[in-house]
XYZ file of C-alpha atoms in Angstrom:
140
model
C 70.963 74.175 -166.296
C 71.210 78.200 -167.215
C 69.951 79.432 -163.564
C 70.778 82.832 -161.263
C 72.815 80.399 -158.467
C 74.651 77.721 -160.661
C 77.672 79.193 -159.963
C 77.713 78.244 -156.359
C 76.192 74.766 -156.633
C 79.311 73.262 -156.774
C 80.812 74.953 -154.475
C 82.175 73.149 -150.670
C 79.693 73.908 -148.039
C 80.807 76.326 -145.471
C 82.380 74.922 -142.000
C 82.502 77.832 -139.062
C 85.981 77.732 -137.415
C 83.920 79.997 -134.172
C 80.942 77.853 -133.378
C 81.057 73.851 -133.183
C 77.886 72.278 -135.469
C 74.506 71.622 -134.467
C 73.565 68.586 -134.318
C 71.370 66.858 -137.064
C 68.363 67.086 -133.860
C 68.945 70.415 -132.739
C 69.066 72.109 -136.135
C 65.733 69.574 -136.491
C 64.073 71.541 -133.860
C 64.300 74.911 -135.069
C 61.751 74.369 -137.286
C 59.875 72.127 -134.913
C 55.725 73.602 -134.794
C 55.513 76.619 -132.238
C 52.249 77.251 -130.156
C 52.565 81.167 -129.615
C 49.731 81.028 -127.589
C 50.203 78.800 -124.659
C 47.048 77.279 -123.699
C 45.198 78.589 -126.690
C 44.229 74.974 -128.086
C 42.791 73.327 -125.140
C 40.486 77.451 -125.293
C 39.428 76.254 -127.715
C 38.341 73.322 -127.984
C 36.387 73.185 -124.530
C 34.731 76.258 -126.365
C 33.479 74.216 -129.521
C 32.303 71.236 -126.623
C 29.203 70.506 -126.871
C 26.146 69.966 -124.051
C 22.558 69.698 -123.432
C 20.455 71.369 -121.270
C 18.409 69.376 -118.997
C 14.476 68.084 -119.344
C 12.001 68.587 -117.452
C 10.299 65.389 -116.779
C 6.196 65.530 -116.665
C 4.482 64.194 -114.124
C 3.873 61.496 -115.092
C 7.549 60.190 -116.267
C 8.314 60.877 -112.602
C 6.030 58.905 -111.161
C 6.711 56.214 -113.134
C 10.041 56.562 -112.536
C 9.052 56.724 -108.741
C 8.026 53.127 -108.976
C 10.303 52.290 -111.130
C 12.704 52.729 -108.328
C 10.451 51.416 -105.302
C 10.146 48.444 -107.058
C 14.405 48.004 -107.367
C 14.414 48.832 -103.699
C 12.160 45.623 -103.225
C 13.511 43.398 -104.813
C 16.795 44.073 -104.278
C 18.229 41.368 -102.203
C 17.602 39.534 -105.557
C 20.902 41.876 -107.323
C 18.949 43.592 -109.412
C 20.500 44.451 -113.017
C 19.787 47.626 -114.770
C 20.234 50.251 -117.217
C 20.057 53.764 -116.508
C 19.947 56.940 -118.514
C 20.368 60.307 -116.392
C 21.431 63.243 -116.972
C 25.561 64.500 -116.174
C 26.466 67.921 -115.304
C 29.079 69.737 -116.912
C 31.818 71.078 -114.579
C 33.028 73.010 -116.597
C 29.473 74.856 -118.115
C 25.504 74.678 -118.160
C 24.321 71.294 -119.540
C 25.370 68.232 -119.658
C 25.580 65.365 -120.882
C 22.642 61.973 -121.072
C 24.677 58.756 -119.863
C 23.491 55.488 -119.400
C 24.837 52.948 -116.635
C 24.972 50.106 -116.398
C 25.107 47.025 -113.469
C 24.424 45.855 -110.104
C 22.475 47.895 -107.356
C 24.343 47.712 -104.552
C 22.449 50.289 -101.878
C 19.101 53.035 -103.373
C 19.061 55.792 -100.368
C 15.664 57.511 -100.249
C 16.582 60.072 -97.774
C 19.950 61.535 -100.275
C 18.454 61.051 -103.391
C 21.179 58.345 -104.471
C 20.998 55.569 -106.185
C 25.063 53.487 -106.675
C 25.930 50.742 -108.468
C 27.686 47.960 -107.362
C 31.112 49.480 -109.564
C 30.133 52.775 -107.578
C 28.863 54.829 -110.003
C 26.352 57.401 -107.660
C 23.514 59.035 -108.914
C 20.723 61.389 -108.581
C 17.326 60.496 -108.638
C 17.227 63.820 -109.135
C 18.414 62.690 -112.128
C 17.166 59.811 -113.913
C 15.224 59.656 -116.958
C 14.833 56.078 -118.051
C 15.427 52.541 -116.054
C 15.461 49.293 -117.420
C 16.118 46.140 -116.129
C 14.077 42.412 -116.382
C 12.935 42.865 -112.720
C 11.035 45.681 -113.597
C 9.398 43.905 -116.661
C 8.479 40.872 -115.103
C 6.626 43.276 -111.839
C 4.484 45.362 -115.150
């Protein structure tokens, strides 16, 4: 080996007589990642999160959903299993997402415009775009 630091390679490690030696964890912390802008990563992630606009249903589709809800209300004592796709508005920005909830209907409230499932999920009737249930297939 012949290099500019060959004369230093065999020298003993310097130990300070004034400062105590750092623990390995403290030395490692000096080289850990540093986030200069706290919270910036969360802002970037939120900005990148996608939402979809709310679809406007045709009158025929709205009437079909109303008919299905009426049929389900007639059979609510049977505790019908349903799968409902509905629009869930985003709390932070415009738009939202379409989600599907499945379960047993607990209550259908036309006055408040809410359908409540046994698991506690509350769905605004105006947000529903699709309803599937064995009760509906028999009734058709």
